Short mmCIF file of C-alpha atoms in Angstrom, two decimals:
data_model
loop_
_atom_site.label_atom_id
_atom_site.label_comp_id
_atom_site.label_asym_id
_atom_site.label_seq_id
_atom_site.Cartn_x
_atom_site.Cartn_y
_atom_site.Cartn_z
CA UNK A 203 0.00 0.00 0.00
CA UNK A 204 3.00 2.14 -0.24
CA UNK A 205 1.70 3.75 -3.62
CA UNK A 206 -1.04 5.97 -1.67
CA UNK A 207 0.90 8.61 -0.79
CA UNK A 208 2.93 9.06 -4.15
CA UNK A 209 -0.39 8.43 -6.22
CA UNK A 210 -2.17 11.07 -3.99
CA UNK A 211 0.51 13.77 -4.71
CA UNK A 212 0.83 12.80 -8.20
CA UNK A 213 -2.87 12.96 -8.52
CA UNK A 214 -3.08 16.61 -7.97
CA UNK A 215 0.39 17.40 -9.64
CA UNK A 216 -1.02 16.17 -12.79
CA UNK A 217 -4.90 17.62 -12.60
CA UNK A 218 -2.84 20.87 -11.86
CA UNK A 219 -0.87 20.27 -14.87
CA UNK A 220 -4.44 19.88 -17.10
CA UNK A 221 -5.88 22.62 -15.67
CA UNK A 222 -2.94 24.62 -16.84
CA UNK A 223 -1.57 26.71 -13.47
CA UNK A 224 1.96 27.11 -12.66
CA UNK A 225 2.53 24.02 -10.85
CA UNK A 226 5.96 24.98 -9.06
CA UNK A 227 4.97 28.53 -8.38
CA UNK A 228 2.53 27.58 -6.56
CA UNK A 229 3.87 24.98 -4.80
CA UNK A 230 6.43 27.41 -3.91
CA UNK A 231 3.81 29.78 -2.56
CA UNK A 232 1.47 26.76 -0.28
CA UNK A 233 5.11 25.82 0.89
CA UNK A 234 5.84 29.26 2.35
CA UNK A 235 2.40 29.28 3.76
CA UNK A 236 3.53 25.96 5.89
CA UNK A 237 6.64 27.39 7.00
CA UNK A 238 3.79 30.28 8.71
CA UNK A 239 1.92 27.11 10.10
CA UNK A 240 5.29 25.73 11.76
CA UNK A 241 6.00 28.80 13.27
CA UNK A 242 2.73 28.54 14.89
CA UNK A 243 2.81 25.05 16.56
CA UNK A 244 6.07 24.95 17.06
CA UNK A 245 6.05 26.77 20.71
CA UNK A 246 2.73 23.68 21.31
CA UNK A 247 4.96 20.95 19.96
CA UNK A 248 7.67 21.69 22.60
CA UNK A 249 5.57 21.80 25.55
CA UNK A 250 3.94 18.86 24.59
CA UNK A 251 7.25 16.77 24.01
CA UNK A 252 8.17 18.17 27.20
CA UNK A 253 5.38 17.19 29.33
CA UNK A 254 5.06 13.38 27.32
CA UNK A 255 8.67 13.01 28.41
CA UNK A 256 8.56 14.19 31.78
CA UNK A 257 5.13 11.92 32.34
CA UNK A 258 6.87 8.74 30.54
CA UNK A 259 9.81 8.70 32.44
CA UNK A 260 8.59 9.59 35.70
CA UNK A 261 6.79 6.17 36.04
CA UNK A 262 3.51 7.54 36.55
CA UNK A 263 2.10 5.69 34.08
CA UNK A 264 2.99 2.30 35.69
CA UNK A 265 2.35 3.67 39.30
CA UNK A 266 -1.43 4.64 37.40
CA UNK A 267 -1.85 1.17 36.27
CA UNK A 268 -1.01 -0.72 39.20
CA UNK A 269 -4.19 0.84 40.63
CA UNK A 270 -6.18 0.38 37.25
CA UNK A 271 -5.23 -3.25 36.32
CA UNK A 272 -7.40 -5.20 38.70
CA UNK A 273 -10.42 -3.19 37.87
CA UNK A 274 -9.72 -4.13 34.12
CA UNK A 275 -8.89 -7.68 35.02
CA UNK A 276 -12.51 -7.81 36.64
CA UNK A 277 -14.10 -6.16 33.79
CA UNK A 278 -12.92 -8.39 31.66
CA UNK A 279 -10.67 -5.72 30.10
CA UNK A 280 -6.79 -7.12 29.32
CA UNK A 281 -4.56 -5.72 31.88
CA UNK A 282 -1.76 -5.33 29.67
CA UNK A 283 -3.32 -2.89 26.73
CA UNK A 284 -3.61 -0.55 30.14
CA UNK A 285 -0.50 1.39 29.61
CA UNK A 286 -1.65 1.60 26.35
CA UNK A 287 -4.97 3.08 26.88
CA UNK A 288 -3.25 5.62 29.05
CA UNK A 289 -0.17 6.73 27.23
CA UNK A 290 -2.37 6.82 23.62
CA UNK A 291 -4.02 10.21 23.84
CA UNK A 292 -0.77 11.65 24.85
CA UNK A 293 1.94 10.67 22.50
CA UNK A 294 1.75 8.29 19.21
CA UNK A 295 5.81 6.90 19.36
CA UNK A 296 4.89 6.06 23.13
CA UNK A 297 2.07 4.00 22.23
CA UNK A 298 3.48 2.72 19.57
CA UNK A 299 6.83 1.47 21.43
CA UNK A 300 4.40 -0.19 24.19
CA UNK A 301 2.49 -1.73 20.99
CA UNK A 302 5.56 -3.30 20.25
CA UNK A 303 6.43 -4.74 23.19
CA UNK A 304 3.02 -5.51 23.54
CA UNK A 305 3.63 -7.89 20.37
CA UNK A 306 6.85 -9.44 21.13
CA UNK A 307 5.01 -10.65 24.66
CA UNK A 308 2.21 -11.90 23.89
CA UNK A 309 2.21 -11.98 19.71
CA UNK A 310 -0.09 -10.28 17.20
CA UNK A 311 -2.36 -13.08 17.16
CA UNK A 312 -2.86 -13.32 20.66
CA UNK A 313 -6.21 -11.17 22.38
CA UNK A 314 -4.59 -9.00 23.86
CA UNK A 315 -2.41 -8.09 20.56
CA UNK A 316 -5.60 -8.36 18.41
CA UNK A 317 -7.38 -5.44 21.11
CA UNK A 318 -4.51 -3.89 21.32
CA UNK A 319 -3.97 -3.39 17.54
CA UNK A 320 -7.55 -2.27 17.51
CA UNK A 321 -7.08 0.23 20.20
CA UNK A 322 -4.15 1.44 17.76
CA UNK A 323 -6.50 1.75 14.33
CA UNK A 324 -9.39 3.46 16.48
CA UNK A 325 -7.51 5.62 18.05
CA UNK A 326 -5.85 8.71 17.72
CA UNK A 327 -3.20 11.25 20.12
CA UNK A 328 -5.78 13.06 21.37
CA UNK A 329 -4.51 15.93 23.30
CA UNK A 330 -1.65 16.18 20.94
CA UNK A 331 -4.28 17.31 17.91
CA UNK A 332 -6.63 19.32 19.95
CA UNK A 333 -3.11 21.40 21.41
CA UNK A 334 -1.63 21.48 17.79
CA UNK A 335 -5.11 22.49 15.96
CA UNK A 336 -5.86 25.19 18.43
CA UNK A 337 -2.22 26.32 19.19
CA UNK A 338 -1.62 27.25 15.59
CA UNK A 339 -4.67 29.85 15.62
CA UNK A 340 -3.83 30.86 19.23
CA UNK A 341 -7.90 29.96 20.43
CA UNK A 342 -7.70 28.94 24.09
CA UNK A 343 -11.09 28.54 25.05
CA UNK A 344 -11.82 25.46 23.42
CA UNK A 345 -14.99 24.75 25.11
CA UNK A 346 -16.07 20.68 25.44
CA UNK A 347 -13.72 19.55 22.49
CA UNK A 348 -11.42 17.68 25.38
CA UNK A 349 -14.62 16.37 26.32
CA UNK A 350 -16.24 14.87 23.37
CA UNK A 351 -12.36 14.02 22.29
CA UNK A 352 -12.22 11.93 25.93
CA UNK A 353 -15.67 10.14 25.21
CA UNK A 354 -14.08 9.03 21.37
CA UNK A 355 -10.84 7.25 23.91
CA UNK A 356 -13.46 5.23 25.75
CA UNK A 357 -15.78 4.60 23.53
CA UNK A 358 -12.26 3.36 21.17
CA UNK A 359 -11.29 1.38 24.23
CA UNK A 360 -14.14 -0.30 25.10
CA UNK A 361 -14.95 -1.07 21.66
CA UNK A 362 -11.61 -2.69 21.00
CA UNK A 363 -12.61 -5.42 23.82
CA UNK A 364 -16.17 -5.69 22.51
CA UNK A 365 -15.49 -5.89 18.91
CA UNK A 366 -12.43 -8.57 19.36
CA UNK A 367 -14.27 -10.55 21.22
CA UNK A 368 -17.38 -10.94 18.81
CA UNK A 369 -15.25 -11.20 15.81
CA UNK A 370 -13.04 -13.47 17.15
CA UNK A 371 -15.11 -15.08 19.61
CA UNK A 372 -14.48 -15.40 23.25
CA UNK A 373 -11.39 -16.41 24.89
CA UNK B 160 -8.53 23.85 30.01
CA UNK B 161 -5.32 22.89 28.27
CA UNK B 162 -3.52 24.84 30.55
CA UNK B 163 -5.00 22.56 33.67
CA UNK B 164 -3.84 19.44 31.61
CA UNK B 165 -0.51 20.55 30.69
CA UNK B 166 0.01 21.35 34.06
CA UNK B 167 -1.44 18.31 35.89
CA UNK B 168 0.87 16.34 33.72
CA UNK B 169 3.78 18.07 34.99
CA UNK B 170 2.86 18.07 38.25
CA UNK B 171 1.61 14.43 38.17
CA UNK B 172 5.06 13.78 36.39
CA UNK B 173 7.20 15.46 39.03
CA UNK B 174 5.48 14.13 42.30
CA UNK B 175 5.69 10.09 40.63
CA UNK B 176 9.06 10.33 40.27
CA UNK B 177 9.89 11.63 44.18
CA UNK B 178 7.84 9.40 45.19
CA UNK B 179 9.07 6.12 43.02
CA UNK B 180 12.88 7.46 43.18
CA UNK B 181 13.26 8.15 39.36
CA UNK B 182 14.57 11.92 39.53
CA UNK B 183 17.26 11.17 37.89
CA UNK B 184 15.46 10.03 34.67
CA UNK B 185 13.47 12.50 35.04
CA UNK B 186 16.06 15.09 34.89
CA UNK B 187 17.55 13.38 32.03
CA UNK B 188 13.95 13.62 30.00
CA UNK B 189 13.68 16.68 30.80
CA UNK B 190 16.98 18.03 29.49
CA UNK B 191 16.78 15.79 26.18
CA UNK B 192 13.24 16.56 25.25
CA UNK B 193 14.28 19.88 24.11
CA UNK B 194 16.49 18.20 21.55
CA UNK B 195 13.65 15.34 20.81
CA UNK B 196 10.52 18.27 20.55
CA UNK B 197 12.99 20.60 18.05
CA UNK B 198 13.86 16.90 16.41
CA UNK B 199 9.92 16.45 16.21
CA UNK B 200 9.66 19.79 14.69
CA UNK B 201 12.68 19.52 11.51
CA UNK B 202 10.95 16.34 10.37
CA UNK B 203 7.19 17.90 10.70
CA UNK B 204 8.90 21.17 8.86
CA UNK B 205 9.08 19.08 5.49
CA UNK B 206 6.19 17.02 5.83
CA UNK B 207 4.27 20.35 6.41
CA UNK B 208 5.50 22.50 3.90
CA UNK B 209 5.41 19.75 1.15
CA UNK B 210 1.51 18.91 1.84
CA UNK B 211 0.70 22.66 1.87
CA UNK B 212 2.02 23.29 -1.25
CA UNK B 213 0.58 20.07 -2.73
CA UNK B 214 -2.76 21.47 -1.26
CA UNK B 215 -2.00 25.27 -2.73
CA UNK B 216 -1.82 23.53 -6.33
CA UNK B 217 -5.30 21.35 -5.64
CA UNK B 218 -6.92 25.00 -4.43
CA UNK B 219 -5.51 26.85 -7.72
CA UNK B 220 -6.41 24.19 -9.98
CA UNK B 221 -10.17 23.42 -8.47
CA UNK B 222 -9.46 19.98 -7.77
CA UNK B 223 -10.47 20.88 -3.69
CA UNK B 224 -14.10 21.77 -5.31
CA UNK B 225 -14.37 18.50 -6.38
CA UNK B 226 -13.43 16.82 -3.40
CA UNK B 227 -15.71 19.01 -1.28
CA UNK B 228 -18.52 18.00 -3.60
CA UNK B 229 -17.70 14.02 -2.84
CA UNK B 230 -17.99 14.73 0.87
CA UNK B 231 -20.70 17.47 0.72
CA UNK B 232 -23.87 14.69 1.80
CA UNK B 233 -21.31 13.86 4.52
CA UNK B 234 -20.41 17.48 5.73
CA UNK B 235 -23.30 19.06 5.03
CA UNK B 236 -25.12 17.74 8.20
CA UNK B 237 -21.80 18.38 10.30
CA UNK B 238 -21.61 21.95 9.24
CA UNK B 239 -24.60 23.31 8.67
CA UNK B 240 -23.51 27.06 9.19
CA UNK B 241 -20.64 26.59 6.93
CA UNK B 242 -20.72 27.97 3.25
CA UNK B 243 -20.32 25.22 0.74
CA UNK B 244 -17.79 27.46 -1.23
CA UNK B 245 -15.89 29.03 1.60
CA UNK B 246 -12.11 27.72 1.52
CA UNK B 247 -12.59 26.24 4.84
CA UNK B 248 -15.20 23.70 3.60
CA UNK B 249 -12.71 22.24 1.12
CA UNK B 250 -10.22 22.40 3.54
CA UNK B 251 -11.69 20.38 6.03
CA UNK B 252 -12.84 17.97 2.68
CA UNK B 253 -9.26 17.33 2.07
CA UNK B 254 -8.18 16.47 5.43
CA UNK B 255 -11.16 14.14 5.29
CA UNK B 256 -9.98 12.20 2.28
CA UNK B 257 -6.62 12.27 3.46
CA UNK B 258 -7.08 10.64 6.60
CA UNK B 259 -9.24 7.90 5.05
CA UNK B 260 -6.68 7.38 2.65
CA UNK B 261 -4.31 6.54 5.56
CA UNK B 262 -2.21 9.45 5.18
CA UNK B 263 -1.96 10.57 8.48
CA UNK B 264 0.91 12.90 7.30
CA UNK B 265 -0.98 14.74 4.67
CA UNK B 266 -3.88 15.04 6.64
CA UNK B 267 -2.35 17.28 9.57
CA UNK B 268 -1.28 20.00 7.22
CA UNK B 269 -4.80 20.11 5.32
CA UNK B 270 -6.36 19.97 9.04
CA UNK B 271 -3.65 23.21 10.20
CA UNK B 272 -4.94 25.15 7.18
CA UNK B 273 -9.00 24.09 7.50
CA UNK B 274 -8.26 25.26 11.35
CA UNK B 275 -6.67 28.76 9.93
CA UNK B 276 -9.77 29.47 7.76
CA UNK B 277 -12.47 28.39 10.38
CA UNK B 278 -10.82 30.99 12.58
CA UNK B 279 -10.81 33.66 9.83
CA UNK B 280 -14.67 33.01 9.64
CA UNK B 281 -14.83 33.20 13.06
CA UNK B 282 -13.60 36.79 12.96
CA UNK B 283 -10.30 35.66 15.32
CA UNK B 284 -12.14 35.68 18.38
CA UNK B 285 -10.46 33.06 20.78
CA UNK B 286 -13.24 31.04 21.50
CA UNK B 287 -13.46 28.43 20.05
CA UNK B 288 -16.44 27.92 17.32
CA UNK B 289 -19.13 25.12 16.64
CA UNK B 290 -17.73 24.26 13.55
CA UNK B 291 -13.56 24.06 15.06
CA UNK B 292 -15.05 21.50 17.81
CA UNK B 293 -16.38 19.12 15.35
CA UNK B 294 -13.51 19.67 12.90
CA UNK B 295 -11.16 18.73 15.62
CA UNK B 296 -12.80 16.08 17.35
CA UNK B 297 -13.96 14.57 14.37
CA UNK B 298 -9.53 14.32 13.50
CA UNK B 299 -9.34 13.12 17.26
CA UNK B 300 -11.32 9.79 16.38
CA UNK B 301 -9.25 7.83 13.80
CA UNK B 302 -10.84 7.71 10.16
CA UNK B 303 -8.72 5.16 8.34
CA UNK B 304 -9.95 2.62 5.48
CA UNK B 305 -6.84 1.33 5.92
CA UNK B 306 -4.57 0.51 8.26
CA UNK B 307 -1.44 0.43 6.38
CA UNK B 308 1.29 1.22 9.12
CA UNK B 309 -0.78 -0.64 11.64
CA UNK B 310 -0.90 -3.82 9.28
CA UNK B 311 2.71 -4.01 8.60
CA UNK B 312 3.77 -3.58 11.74
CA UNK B 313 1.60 -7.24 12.63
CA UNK B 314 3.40 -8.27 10.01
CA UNK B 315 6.92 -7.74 10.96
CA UNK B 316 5.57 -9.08 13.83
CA UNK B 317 4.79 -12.40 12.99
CA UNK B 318 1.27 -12.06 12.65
CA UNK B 319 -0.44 -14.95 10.56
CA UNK B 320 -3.32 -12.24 9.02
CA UNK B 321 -2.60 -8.76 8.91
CA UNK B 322 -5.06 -7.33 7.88
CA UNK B 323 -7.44 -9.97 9.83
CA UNK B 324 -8.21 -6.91 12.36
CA UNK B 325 -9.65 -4.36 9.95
CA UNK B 326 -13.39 -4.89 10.65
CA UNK B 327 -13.48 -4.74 14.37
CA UNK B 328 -11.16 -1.51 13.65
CA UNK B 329 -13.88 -0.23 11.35
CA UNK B 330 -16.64 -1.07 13.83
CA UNK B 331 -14.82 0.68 16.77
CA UNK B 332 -13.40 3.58 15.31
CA UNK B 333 -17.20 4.25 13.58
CA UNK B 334 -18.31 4.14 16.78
CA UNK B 335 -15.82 6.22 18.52
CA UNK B 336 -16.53 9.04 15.75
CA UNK B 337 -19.92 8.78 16.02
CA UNK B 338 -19.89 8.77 20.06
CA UNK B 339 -17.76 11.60 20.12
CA UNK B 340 -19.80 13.50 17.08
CA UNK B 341 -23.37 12.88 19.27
CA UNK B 342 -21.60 14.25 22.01
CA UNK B 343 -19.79 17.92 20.23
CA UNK B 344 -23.53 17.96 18.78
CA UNK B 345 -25.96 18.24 21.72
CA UNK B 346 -23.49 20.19 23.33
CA UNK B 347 -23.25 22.63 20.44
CA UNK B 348 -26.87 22.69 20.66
CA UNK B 349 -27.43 23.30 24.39
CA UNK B 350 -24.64 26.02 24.60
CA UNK B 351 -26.00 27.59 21.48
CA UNK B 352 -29.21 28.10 23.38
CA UNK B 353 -28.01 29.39 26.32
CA UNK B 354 -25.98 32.18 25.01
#
């Protein structure tokens, strides 16, 4: 599926090229506009990394989960996609490097690498868009988006479990 | 309200590792994630600037009209308030078919700019607007047809069937959207009426 990307970009080169506008001047002139758009976030993207880091290698996240995990376990909820579920909203290359270990442990194929890759596809770094989004325009009162965004993570999560279990049946 | 969460992550972040004896990582993350966040930003500079000046050729040569019209039975119930020709509209299409195309990358520069225009029609007042909530939430809940990285990660993995997740993805990730859409909805509504 690597051809996406190129055939997406190649897509609108070529209508461009049809319609008969200066391809590369423009080009030039969207890729000045993004250099505007970096300048924005950039200040967001640092305090984010900052706080991620600071929250990953504190331990928190395990000293969270050791409180968590026997709830899940009762619910019926895999104890280790926990971290996961946690760390997710925050920062994509964190949840990504526990999905990883999650898969060496226990395997793709196992349940909890099936709910965990779920949690993965249905998910996205939540507080990482909405600070990015509304960094780079400067709003700051950004009403119930953190809310509705939290209610997409649970819903995501519990889903995962639900949804690997009926498709896969119950184990 | 980001300010409370940036904050209480700090905080949080600072009193776990007194507490479970891991200052000294911590004051090793919190020297290198200077270098990691301006790391973060070099390699989001040229993703960024290449999609937005892909996107600046789709705008000049109409090709962002005729995306907007594909999604318009999908957006028009989203964003009622929203012209159908306004630049923010085809904006927000783009990012749409982006991010169902996968391209995750692509999609965060088209999102930046939809953001830029909704605030524009929002005469730059920093409140955030009906139309910005949805926009965002609606990127916070993952769109993807297909899950390209996801799959070959399995598959480096040692995974039997790849791509043997992709429906309960589908089901869950619809219904994340759609939880998270009811929910920016009703409270659009109810703060709309109280104002």
């Amino acid at each position: 599926m690597e051809f996406v990307m190129p055939a997406f970009a190649c897509i609108i080169v070529v209508f461009g090229l049809i319609k008969r506008v200066p391809v590369f001047d423009i080009f030039l002139k969207g890729a000045k506009e993004g250099m505007q758009i970096l300048y924005n976030i950039a200040p967001t993207i640092i305090g984010l990394v900052f706080a991620v880091d600071l929250l990953r290698s504190s331990g928190a996240i395990d000293a969270i989960c050791n409180f968590i995990e026997p709830v899940a376990d009762y619910l019926g909820f895999p104890k280790e996609i926990v971290p996961m579920v946690l760390l997710r909203p925050v920062s994509g290359s964190g949840s990504t490097a526990l999905l990883t270990s999650l898969y060496e442990q226990c395997g793709p194929d196992s349940f909890a690498g099936r709910v965990a890759s779920v949690l993965a596809g249905s998910s996205e770094t939540t507080f990482y868009a909405i600070a990015m989004y509304f960094g780079c325009i400067k709003v700051k009162k950004i009403r119930h988006t953190l809310f509705a965004a939290i209610i997409a993570d649970i819903t995501a999560a519990v889903m995962s479990v639900l949804t690997v279990r009926l498709y896969f049946g119950i184990s | 309200m980001l300010n409370y969460v940036w904050s209480g992550l700090v905080i949080i972040s600072i009193i776990c590792s007194v507490f479970l004896g891991n200052t000294e990582d911590l004051s090793k993350a919190l020297v290198d994630s200077g270098a990691s966040s301006i790391e973060l930003i070099i390699t989001m500079a040229g993703i960024i600037c290449l999609w937005t000046g892909i996107m600046k050729i789709a705008v000049e040569s109409g090709l962002t009209s005729v995306f907007a019209k594909i999604f318009s039975p999908l957006l028009r119930p989203l964003f009622p308030n929203l012209d159908k020709n306004s630049d923010a509209y085809k904006s927000i299409s783009m990012n749409i078919s982006a991010n169902l195309l996968g391209l995750g990358n692509a999609a965060t520069p088209f999102g930046l700019k939809a953001m830029e225009q909704l605030h524009t029609l929002n005469n730059k007042c920093d409140t955030a607007s009906n139309e910005m909530i949805i926009f965002v939430v609606m990127n916070t809940a993952s769109l993807q047809l297909l899950p390209t990285t996801l799959a070959s990660l399995r598959q480096s993995y040692g995974s039997s069937a790849p791509f043997e997740i992709i429906v309960p993805v589908w089901i869950s990730s619809a219904c994340a959207l759609a939880a998270a859409l009811i929910c920016a909805c009703t409270l659009n509504c109810v703060k709309r009426k109280e104002r």
